[in-house]
Amino acid sequence: MKYDDVPETIAQLYEDLKKKHFPYLANAKILFLANKKKMVKKGRIVLGKCVKPSDLLRYLSRHEAPDEGYDFIILLDNKLMQHCEESDIERVLRHELRHIFFDSDSKNPYSLIDHDFTDFMDEVELNKDDPNWANRVARTVSLIYEQEKDQ
Ligand SMILES: [Zn+2]
């Protein structure tokens, strides 16, 4: 299987982040999944991905996430979760959560937004202790995939 459950620590991390940075996600239903295959976009490894599920997928998840199914699915690289520091997992998770835009006036209040640059402005500020973190973590995770290939 390409996907797996995320470790329980992710749910706790999400709760903490929600309280601190994303109060508007209080009613959002998000499924977190571990992605066991390397995700690549434009030649670069992707550590996390926020996806809006199709209507069909929402319908199929209606019992698990009543009544409308999941609003979003966030895929996190499995090796990131297994081998990296919690602080780095937090950076990735925070980044993915920023992709969710909340409009309280809309009937469908959640949508996906993108960033022009490689990150969101709020995140640049929060990551200023380690502005190069994304490259650093991408390199680490890529190396783990490489080593596995050699075995
Ligand atoms: Zn992004």
Tab-separated table of N, CA and C and ligand atoms in Angstrom:
chain	number	residue	atom	x	y	z
A	1	MET	N	0.833	-1.204	0.000
A	1	MET	CA	0.000	0.000	0.000
A	1	MET	C	0.869	1.256	0.000
A	2	LYS	N	0.444	2.208	-0.767
A	2	LYS	CA	1.191	3.460	-0.861
A	2	LYS	C	0.968	4.329	0.376
A	3	TYR	N	-0.199	4.173	0.991
A	3	TYR	CA	-0.554	5.028	2.133
A	3	TYR	C	-0.579	4.232	3.426
A	4	ASP	N	-0.447	4.966	4.522
A	4	ASP	CA	-0.503	4.333	5.834
A	4	ASP	C	-1.061	5.365	6.819
A	5	ASP	N	-1.415	4.892	8.008
A	5	ASP	CA	-1.843	5.830	9.046
A	5	ASP	C	-0.636	6.634	9.503
A	6	VAL	N	-0.903	7.838	9.957
A	6	VAL	CA	0.196	8.638	10.511
A	6	VAL	C	0.399	8.249	11.979
A	7	PRO	N	1.584	8.483	12.523
A	7	PRO	CA	1.782	8.211	13.950
A	7	PRO	C	0.842	9.096	14.791
A	8	GLU	N	0.532	8.628	15.989
A	8	GLU	CA	-0.415	9.367	16.835
A	8	GLU	C	0.080	10.765	17.190
A	9	THR	N	1.384	10.946	17.153
A	9	THR	CA	1.947	12.252	17.501
A	9	THR	C	1.460	13.351	16.555
A	10	ILE	N	1.069	12.960	15.340
A	10	ILE	CA	0.624	13.963	14.366
A	10	ILE	C	-0.696	14.605	14.806
A	11	ALA	N	-1.600	13.795	15.344
A	11	ALA	CA	-2.884	14.334	15.804
A	11	ALA	C	-2.662	15.359	16.914
A	12	GLN	N	-1.745	15.046	17.807
A	12	GLN	CA	-1.429	15.972	18.908
A	12	GLN	C	-0.795	17.256	18.386
A	13	LEU	N	0.127	17.066	17.462
A	13	LEU	CA	0.799	18.213	16.846
A	13	LEU	C	-0.229	19.116	16.156
A	14	TYR	N	-1.147	18.494	15.448
A	14	TYR	CA	-2.188	19.258	14.752
A	14	TYR	C	-3.043	20.039	15.752
A	15	GLU	N	-3.433	19.386	16.851
A	15	GLU	CA	-4.234	20.069	17.873
A	15	GLU	C	-3.496	21.301	18.404
A	16	ASP	N	-2.220	21.135	18.686
A	16	ASP	CA	-1.422	22.256	19.204
A	16	ASP	C	-1.341	23.393	18.191
A	17	LEU	N	-1.085	23.029	16.936
A	17	LEU	CA	-0.952	24.046	15.889
A	17	LEU	C	-2.263	24.783	15.658
A	18	LYS	N	-3.352	24.008	15.707
A	18	LYS	CA	-4.677	24.594	15.489
A	18	LYS	C	-4.940	25.667	16.544
A	19	LYS	N	-4.660	25.317	17.789
A	19	LYS	CA	-4.878	26.252	18.888
A	19	LYS	C	-4.051	27.518	18.705
A	20	LYS	N	-2.824	27.311	18.296
A	20	LYS	CA	-1.877	28.412	18.229
A	20	LYS	C	-2.015	29.283	16.978
A	21	HIS	N	-2.231	28.640	15.845
A	21	HIS	CA	-2.169	29.391	14.581
A	21	HIS	C	-3.423	29.310	13.712
A	22	PHE	N	-4.237	28.281	13.890
A	22	PHE	CA	-5.323	28.063	12.932
A	22	PHE	C	-6.679	27.867	13.618
A	23	PRO	N	-7.115	28.813	14.429
A	23	PRO	CA	-8.401	28.633	15.121
A	23	PRO	C	-9.563	28.436	14.146
A	24	TYR	N	-9.443	28.986	12.948
A	24	TYR	CA	-10.532	28.871	11.965
A	24	TYR	C	-10.687	27.459	11.407
A	25	LEU	N	-9.774	26.583	11.760
A	25	LEU	CA	-9.911	25.195	11.294
A	25	LEU	C	-10.669	24.331	12.309
A	26	ALA	N	-11.253	24.975	13.304
A	26	ALA	CA	-11.944	24.235	14.369
A	26	ALA	C	-12.911	23.183	13.833
A	27	ASN	N	-13.650	23.522	12.788
A	27	ASN	CA	-14.641	22.570	12.277
A	27	ASN	C	-14.202	21.848	11.002
A	28	ALA	N	-12.994	22.069	10.602
A	28	ALA	CA	-12.514	21.416	9.375
A	28	ALA	C	-12.250	19.948	9.661
A	29	LYS	N	-12.605	19.122	8.698
A	29	LYS	CA	-12.316	17.701	8.855
A	29	LYS	C	-11.154	17.324	7.940
A	30	ILE	N	-10.048	17.029	8.568
A	30	ILE	CA	-8.836	16.760	7.806
A	30	ILE	C	-8.357	15.349	8.095
A	31	LEU	N	-8.061	14.630	7.039
A	31	LEU	CA	-7.477	13.300	7.186
A	31	LEU	C	-5.980	13.403	6.919
A	32	PHE	N	-5.193	12.919	7.840
A	32	PHE	CA	-3.739	12.896	7.651
A	32	PHE	C	-3.325	11.493	7.254
A	33	LEU	N	-2.531	11.405	6.221
A	33	LEU	CA	-2.059	10.101	5.769
A	33	LEU	C	-0.555	10.118	5.570
A	34	ALA	N	0.066	8.993	5.873
A	34	ALA	CA	1.482	8.831	5.581
A	34	ALA	C	1.604	8.374	4.136
A	35	ASN	N	2.481	9.040	3.383
A	35	ASN	CA	2.734	8.652	2.004
A	35	ASN	C	4.065	7.912	1.972
A	36	LYS	N	4.031	6.643	1.595
A	36	LYS	CA	5.234	5.815	1.696
A	36	LYS	C	6.096	5.841	0.441
A	37	LYS	N	5.559	6.469	-0.609
A	37	LYS	CA	6.350	6.595	-1.837
A	37	LYS	C	6.829	8.027	-1.963
A	38	LYS	N	8.032	8.184	-2.446
A	38	LYS	CA	8.581	9.523	-2.612
A	38	LYS	C	7.694	10.342	-3.555
A	39	MET	N	7.279	11.520	-3.084
A	39	MET	CA	6.494	12.409	-3.934
A	39	MET	C	7.456	13.411	-4.568
A	40	VAL	N	7.315	13.586	-5.869
A	40	VAL	CA	8.228	14.478	-6.581
A	40	VAL	C	7.421	15.443	-7.437
A	41	LYS	N	7.838	16.694	-7.423
A	41	LYS	CA	7.209	17.682	-8.311
A	41	LYS	C	8.310	18.532	-8.918
A	42	LYS	N	8.324	18.629	-10.238
A	42	LYS	CA	9.352	19.380	-10.964
A	42	LYS	C	10.756	19.006	-10.488
A	43	GLY	N	10.983	17.710	-10.310
A	43	GLY	CA	12.310	17.240	-9.946
A	43	GLY	C	12.660	17.409	-8.476
A	44	ARG	N	11.764	17.978	-7.718
A	44	ARG	CA	12.052	18.199	-6.295
A	44	ARG	C	11.186	17.301	-5.434
A	45	ILE	N	11.774	16.819	-4.349
A	45	ILE	CA	10.996	15.990	-3.431
A	45	ILE	C	9.935	16.855	-2.733
A	46	VAL	N	8.767	16.266	-2.548
A	46	VAL	CA	7.657	16.963	-1.881
A	46	VAL	C	7.431	16.280	-0.532
A	47	LEU	N	7.507	17.049	0.538
A	47	LEU	CA	7.417	16.456	1.878
A	47	LEU	C	5.989	16.383	2.392
A	48	GLY	N	5.142	17.240	1.862
A	48	GLY	CA	3.748	17.241	2.278
A	48	GLY	C	2.881	17.771	1.163
A	49	LYS	N	1.615	17.412	1.211
A	49	LYS	CA	0.726	17.838	0.147
A	49	LYS	C	-0.682	17.939	0.721
A	50	CYS	N	-1.331	19.053	0.449
A	50	CYS	CA	-2.698	19.250	0.922
A	50	CYS	C	-3.635	19.116	-0.270
A	51	VAL	N	-4.599	18.199	-0.160
A	51	VAL	CA	-5.465	17.882	-1.287
A	51	VAL	C	-6.922	18.073	-0.892
A	52	LYS	N	-7.700	18.620	-1.806
A	52	LYS	CA	-9.132	18.683	-1.584
A	52	LYS	C	-9.738	17.435	-2.200
A	53	PRO	N	-10.413	16.615	-1.399
A	53	PRO	CA	-10.927	15.362	-1.954
A	53	PRO	C	-12.056	15.608	-2.961
A	54	SER	N	-12.202	14.691	-3.881
A	54	SER	CA	-13.285	14.778	-4.864
A	54	SER	C	-14.623	14.556	-4.152
A	55	ASP	N	-15.700	14.892	-4.829
A	55	ASP	CA	-17.030	14.660	-4.257
A	55	ASP	C	-17.234	13.191	-3.937
A	56	LEU	N	-16.719	12.337	-4.812
A	56	LEU	CA	-16.867	10.899	-4.602
A	56	LEU	C	-16.146	10.466	-3.315
A	57	LEU	N	-14.941	10.935	-3.150
A	57	LEU	CA	-14.159	10.593	-1.959
A	57	LEU	C	-14.829	11.139	-0.698
A	58	ARG	N	-15.378	12.320	-0.819
A	58	ARG	CA	-16.084	12.907	0.335
A	58	ARG	C	-17.272	12.029	0.698
A	59	TYR	N	-17.989	11.621	-0.318
A	59	TYR	CA	-19.157	10.779	-0.083
A	59	TYR	C	-18.745	9.465	0.588
A	60	LEU	N	-17.673	8.888	0.100
A	60	LEU	CA	-17.209	7.607	0.648
A	60	LEU	C	-16.711	7.740	2.087
A	61	SER	N	-16.323	8.948	2.488
A	61	SER	CA	-15.810	9.124	3.850
A	61	SER	C	-16.858	9.726	4.778
A	62	ARG	N	-18.114	9.736	4.327
A	62	ARG	CA	-19.158	10.443	5.097
A	62	ARG	C	-19.405	9.853	6.478
A	63	HIS	N	-19.157	8.541	6.667
A	63	HIS	CA	-19.373	7.945	7.987
A	63	HIS	C	-18.185	8.183	8.907
A	64	GLU	N	-17.039	8.274	8.289
A	64	GLU	CA	-15.818	8.498	9.050
A	64	GLU	C	-15.701	9.964	9.476
A	65	ALA	N	-16.200	10.840	8.627
A	65	ALA	CA	-16.146	12.277	8.912
A	65	ALA	C	-17.528	12.866	8.639
A	66	PRO	N	-18.475	12.603	9.540
A	66	PRO	CA	-19.862	13.024	9.288
A	66	PRO	C	-19.993	14.538	9.239
A	67	ASP	N	-20.921	15.097	8.438
A	67	ASP	CA	-21.828	14.363	7.541
A	67	ASP	C	-21.362	14.473	6.095
A	68	GLU	N	-20.389	15.355	5.886
A	68	GLU	CA	-20.051	15.670	4.499
A	68	GLU	C	-18.744	15.038	4.031
A	69	GLY	N	-18.122	14.246	4.870
A	69	GLY	CA	-16.830	13.670	4.499
A	69	GLY	C	-15.694	14.634	4.783
A	70	TYR	N	-14.507	14.231	4.423
A	70	TYR	CA	-13.332	15.050	4.714
A	70	TYR	C	-13.280	16.309	3.853
A	71	ASP	N	-12.879	17.400	4.475
A	71	ASP	CA	-12.678	18.648	3.731
A	71	ASP	C	-11.330	18.637	3.017
A	72	PHE	N	-10.349	18.053	3.681
A	72	PHE	CA	-9.006	18.010	3.097
A	72	PHE	C	-8.299	16.720	3.480
A	73	ILE	N	-7.363	16.329	2.651
A	73	ILE	CA	-6.464	15.231	2.976
A	73	ILE	C	-5.052	15.808	2.926
A	74	ILE	N	-4.319	15.605	4.000
A	74	ILE	CA	-2.932	16.059	4.006
A	74	ILE	C	-2.021	14.838	4.016
A	75	LEU	N	-1.233	14.733	2.960
A	75	LEU	CA	-0.279	13.631	2.840
A	75	LEU	C	1.063	14.097	3.377
A	76	LEU	N	1.652	13.289	4.227
A	76	LEU	CA	2.970	13.621	4.761
A	76	LEU	C	3.931	12.498	4.428
A	77	ASP	N	5.105	12.857	3.998
A	77	ASP	CA	6.096	11.848	3.654
A	77	ASP	C	6.398	10.974	4.865
A	78	ASN	N	6.342	9.667	4.657
A	78	ASN	CA	6.525	8.733	5.774
A	78	ASN	C	7.927	8.817	6.380
A	79	LYS	N	8.915	9.020	5.539
A	79	LYS	CA	10.296	9.084	6.048
A	79	LYS	C	10.516	10.372	6.841
A	80	LEU	N	9.860	11.413	6.419
A	80	LEU	CA	9.911	12.662	7.192
A	80	LEU	C	9.439	12.380	8.618
A	81	MET	N	8.312	11.686	8.736
A	81	MET	CA	7.737	11.440	10.066
A	81	MET	C	8.570	10.450	10.873
A	82	GLN	N	9.231	9.531	10.164
A	82	GLN	CA	10.015	8.515	10.875
A	82	GLN	C	11.385	9.004	11.317
A	83	HIS	N	11.979	9.877	10.503
A	83	HIS	CA	13.396	10.181	10.729
A	83	HIS	C	13.705	11.625	11.100
A	84	CYS	N	12.750	12.528	10.943
A	84	CYS	CA	13.087	13.933	11.177
A	84	CYS	C	12.610	14.418	12.541
A	85	GLU	N	13.206	15.521	12.954
A	85	GLU	CA	12.859	16.135	14.230
A	85	GLU	C	11.413	16.613	14.204
A	86	GLU	N	10.807	16.593	15.379
A	86	GLU	CA	9.426	17.055	15.467
A	86	GLU	C	9.288	18.513	15.000
A	87	SER	N	10.315	19.315	15.273
A	87	SER	CA	10.248	20.728	14.868
A	87	SER	C	10.169	20.857	13.344
A	88	ASP	N	10.814	19.948	12.624
A	88	ASP	CA	10.759	20.000	11.160
A	88	ASP	C	9.431	19.460	10.633
A	89	ILE	N	8.920	18.428	11.284
A	89	ILE	CA	7.602	17.910	10.899
A	89	ILE	C	6.573	19.022	11.091
A	90	GLU	N	6.757	19.772	12.176
A	90	GLU	CA	5.851	20.880	12.459
A	90	GLU	C	5.908	21.935	11.354
A	91	ARG	N	7.089	22.235	10.857
A	91	ARG	CA	7.218	23.233	9.779
A	91	ARG	C	6.465	22.767	8.535
A	92	VAL	N	6.608	21.489	8.213
A	92	VAL	CA	5.935	20.958	7.031
A	92	VAL	C	4.415	21.002	7.234
A	93	LEU	N	3.977	20.542	8.393
A	93	LEU	CA	2.546	20.499	8.670
A	93	LEU	C	1.938	21.910	8.656
A	94	ARG	N	2.635	22.857	9.280
A	94	ARG	CA	2.155	24.237	9.292
A	94	ARG	C	2.025	24.770	7.873
A	95	HIS	N	3.023	24.466	7.065
A	95	HIS	CA	2.990	24.922	5.677
A	95	HIS	C	1.752	24.373	4.964
A	96	GLU	N	1.507	23.087	5.134
A	96	GLU	CA	0.368	22.475	4.444
A	96	GLU	C	-0.954	23.063	4.932
A	97	LEU	N	-1.040	23.343	6.216
A	97	LEU	CA	-2.276	23.907	6.763
A	97	LEU	C	-2.523	25.323	6.237
A	98	ARG	N	-1.462	26.037	5.897
A	98	ARG	CA	-1.615	27.378	5.315
A	98	ARG	C	-2.275	27.316	3.954
A	99	HIS	N	-2.213	26.169	3.318
A	99	HIS	CA	-2.848	26.025	2.006
A	99	HIS	C	-4.373	26.045	2.108
A	100	ILE	N	-4.885	25.932	3.322
A	100	ILE	CA	-6.341	25.942	3.505
A	100	ILE	C	-6.799	27.372	3.769
A	101	PHE	N	-7.673	27.834	2.899
A	101	PHE	CA	-8.219	29.176	3.038
A	101	PHE	C	-9.635	29.064	3.583
A	102	PHE	N	-9.939	29.911	4.560
A	102	PHE	CA	-11.249	29.858	5.203
A	102	PHE	C	-12.020	31.142	4.936
A	103	ASP	N	-13.212	30.983	4.396
A	103	ASP	CA	-14.084	32.123	4.145
A	103	ASP	C	-15.398	31.871	4.883
A	104	SER	N	-15.561	32.520	6.022
A	104	SER	CA	-16.717	32.222	6.890
A	104	SER	C	-18.049	32.594	6.232
A	105	ASP	N	-18.019	33.461	5.211
A	105	ASP	CA	-19.260	33.889	4.580
A	105	ASP	C	-19.744	32.931	3.493
A	106	SER	N	-18.903	32.003	3.150
A	106	SER	CA	-19.252	31.128	2.035
A	106	SER	C	-19.967	29.871	2.515
A	107	LYS	N	-20.788	29.322	1.630
A	107	LYS	CA	-21.478	28.069	1.942
A	107	LYS	C	-20.457	26.919	1.989
A	108	ASN	N	-19.479	27.008	1.125
A	108	ASN	CA	-18.347	26.067	1.178
A	108	ASN	C	-17.133	26.843	1.674
A	109	PRO	N	-16.966	26.911	2.997
A	109	PRO	CA	-16.007	27.879	3.548
A	109	PRO	C	-14.536	27.563	3.309
A	110	TYR	N	-14.228	26.322	2.928
A	110	TYR	CA	-12.814	25.961	2.798
A	110	TYR	C	-12.396	25.826	1.347
A	111	SER	N	-11.273	26.414	1.024
A	111	SER	CA	-10.716	26.184	-0.307
A	111	SER	C	-9.202	26.108	-0.206
A	112	LEU	N	-8.594	25.713	-1.302
A	112	LEU	CA	-7.135	25.590	-1.342
A	112	LEU	C	-6.543	26.862	-1.911
A	113	ILE	N	-5.491	27.361	-1.302
A	113	ILE	CA	-4.782	28.485	-1.905
A	113	ILE	C	-3.315	28.118	-2.090
A	114	ASP	N	-2.721	28.775	-3.051
A	114	ASP	CA	-1.305	28.518	-3.318
A	114	ASP	C	-0.495	29.748	-2.923
A	115	HIS	N	0.807	29.579	-2.979
A	115	HIS	CA	1.692	30.699	-2.670
A	115	HIS	C	2.499	31.017	-3.915
A	116	ASP	N	2.865	32.290	-4.079
A	116	ASP	CA	3.655	32.694	-5.250
A	116	ASP	C	5.055	32.135	-5.148
A	117	PHE	N	5.594	32.367	-4.002
A	117	PHE	CA	6.954	32.035	-3.675
A	117	PHE	C	6.957	30.570	-3.224
A	118	THR	N	8.007	30.096	-2.558
A	118	THR	CA	7.972	28.708	-2.105
A	118	THR	C	7.269	28.563	-0.756
A	119	ASP	N	6.951	29.689	-0.123
A	119	ASP	CA	6.305	29.577	1.181
A	119	ASP	C	5.343	30.749	1.396
A	120	PHE	N	4.589	30.671	2.476
A	120	PHE	CA	3.666	31.738	2.845
A	120	PHE	C	4.407	32.760	3.713
A	121	MET	N	4.003	34.004	3.628
A	121	MET	CA	4.680	35.053	4.385
A	121	MET	C	4.720	34.767	5.885
A	122	ASP	N	3.608	34.318	6.437
A	122	ASP	CA	3.563	34.015	7.882
A	122	ASP	C	4.586	32.953	8.249
A	123	GLU	N	4.772	32.010	7.332
A	123	GLU	CA	5.716	30.924	7.604
A	123	GLU	C	7.160	31.417	7.524
A	124	VAL	N	7.423	32.295	6.596
A	124	VAL	CA	8.780	32.851	6.480
A	124	VAL	C	9.163	33.475	7.818
A	125	GLU	N	8.215	34.185	8.408
A	125	GLU	CA	8.438	34.817	9.701
A	125	GLU	C	8.673	33.750	10.786
A	126	LEU	N	7.830	32.736	10.824
A	126	LEU	CA	7.942	31.697	11.860
A	126	LEU	C	9.209	30.851	11.704
A	127	ASN	N	9.722	30.783	10.481
A	127	ASN	CA	10.897	29.941	10.227
A	127	ASN	C	12.192	30.745	10.152
A	128	LYS	N	12.151	31.968	10.602
A	128	LYS	CA	13.336	32.803	10.389
A	128	LYS	C	14.553	32.304	11.181
A	129	ASP	N	14.324	31.440	12.186
A	129	ASP	CA	15.450	30.820	12.904
A	129	ASP	C	16.217	29.865	11.991
A	130	ASP	N	15.553	29.387	10.921
A	130	ASP	CA	16.171	28.401	10.038
A	130	ASP	C	15.567	28.554	8.642
A	131	PRO	N	15.885	29.678	7.964
A	131	PRO	CA	15.219	29.977	6.693
A	131	PRO	C	15.449	28.928	5.613
A	132	ASN	N	16.504	28.163	5.757
A	132	ASN	CA	16.816	27.163	4.728
A	132	ASN	C	16.267	25.778	5.080
A	133	TRP	N	15.369	25.728	6.041
A	133	TRP	CA	14.906	24.441	6.561
A	133	TRP	C	14.354	23.519	5.465
A	134	ALA	N	13.616	24.083	4.520
A	134	ALA	CA	12.952	23.237	3.515
A	134	ALA	C	13.990	22.482	2.686
A	135	ASN	N	15.060	23.166	2.282
A	135	ASN	CA	16.118	22.491	1.518
A	135	ASN	C	16.831	21.460	2.381
A	136	ARG	N	17.085	21.836	3.628
A	136	ARG	CA	17.784	20.930	4.540
A	136	ARG	C	16.989	19.634	4.735
A	137	VAL	N	15.710	19.770	5.039
A	137	VAL	CA	14.886	18.583	5.304
A	137	VAL	C	14.693	17.786	4.011
A	138	ALA	N	14.511	18.488	2.884
A	138	ALA	CA	14.351	17.789	1.604
A	138	ALA	C	15.594	16.948	1.309
A	139	ARG	N	16.760	17.500	1.601
A	139	ARG	CA	18.008	16.786	1.351
A	139	ARG	C	18.082	15.534	2.237
A	140	THR	N	17.763	15.701	3.518
A	140	THR	CA	17.800	14.568	4.453
A	140	THR	C	16.885	13.445	3.987
A	141	VAL	N	15.656	13.802	3.667
A	141	VAL	CA	14.685	12.770	3.292
A	141	VAL	C	15.079	12.122	1.964
A	142	SER	N	15.565	12.927	1.021
A	142	SER	CA	16.023	12.377	-0.262
A	142	SER	C	17.130	11.353	-0.046
A	143	LEU	N	18.052	11.690	0.843
A	143	LEU	CA	19.176	10.782	1.129
A	143	LEU	C	18.687	9.447	1.670
A	144	ILE	N	17.691	9.497	2.531
A	144	ILE	CA	17.157	8.254	3.105
A	144	ILE	C	16.561	7.385	1.995
A	145	TYR	N	15.859	8.027	1.061
A	145	TYR	CA	15.316	7.262	-0.076
A	145	TYR	C	16.449	6.671	-0.904
A	146	GLU	N	17.498	7.454	-1.129
A	146	GLU	CA	18.640	6.984	-1.913
A	146	GLU	C	19.296	5.771	-1.261
A	147	GLN	N	19.512	5.876	0.054
A	147	GLN	CA	20.169	4.787	0.774
A	147	GLN	C	19.358	3.517	0.700
A	148	GLU	N	18.047	3.669	0.765
A	148	GLU	CA	17.166	2.515	0.736
A	148	GLU	C	17.271	1.810	-0.614
A	149	LYS	N	17.425	2.610	-1.664
A	149	LYS	CA	17.521	2.076	-3.020
A	149	LYS	C	18.773	1.198	-3.163
A	150	ASP	N	19.835	1.578	-2.472
A	150	ASP	CA	21.101	0.866	-2.592
A	150	ASP	C	21.126	-0.481	-1.883
A	151	GLN	N	20.172	-0.684	-1.003
A	151	GLN	CA	20.208	-1.920	-0.218
A	151	GLN	C	19.742	-3.141	-0.988
B	1	ZN	ZN	3.072	24.742	-0.542
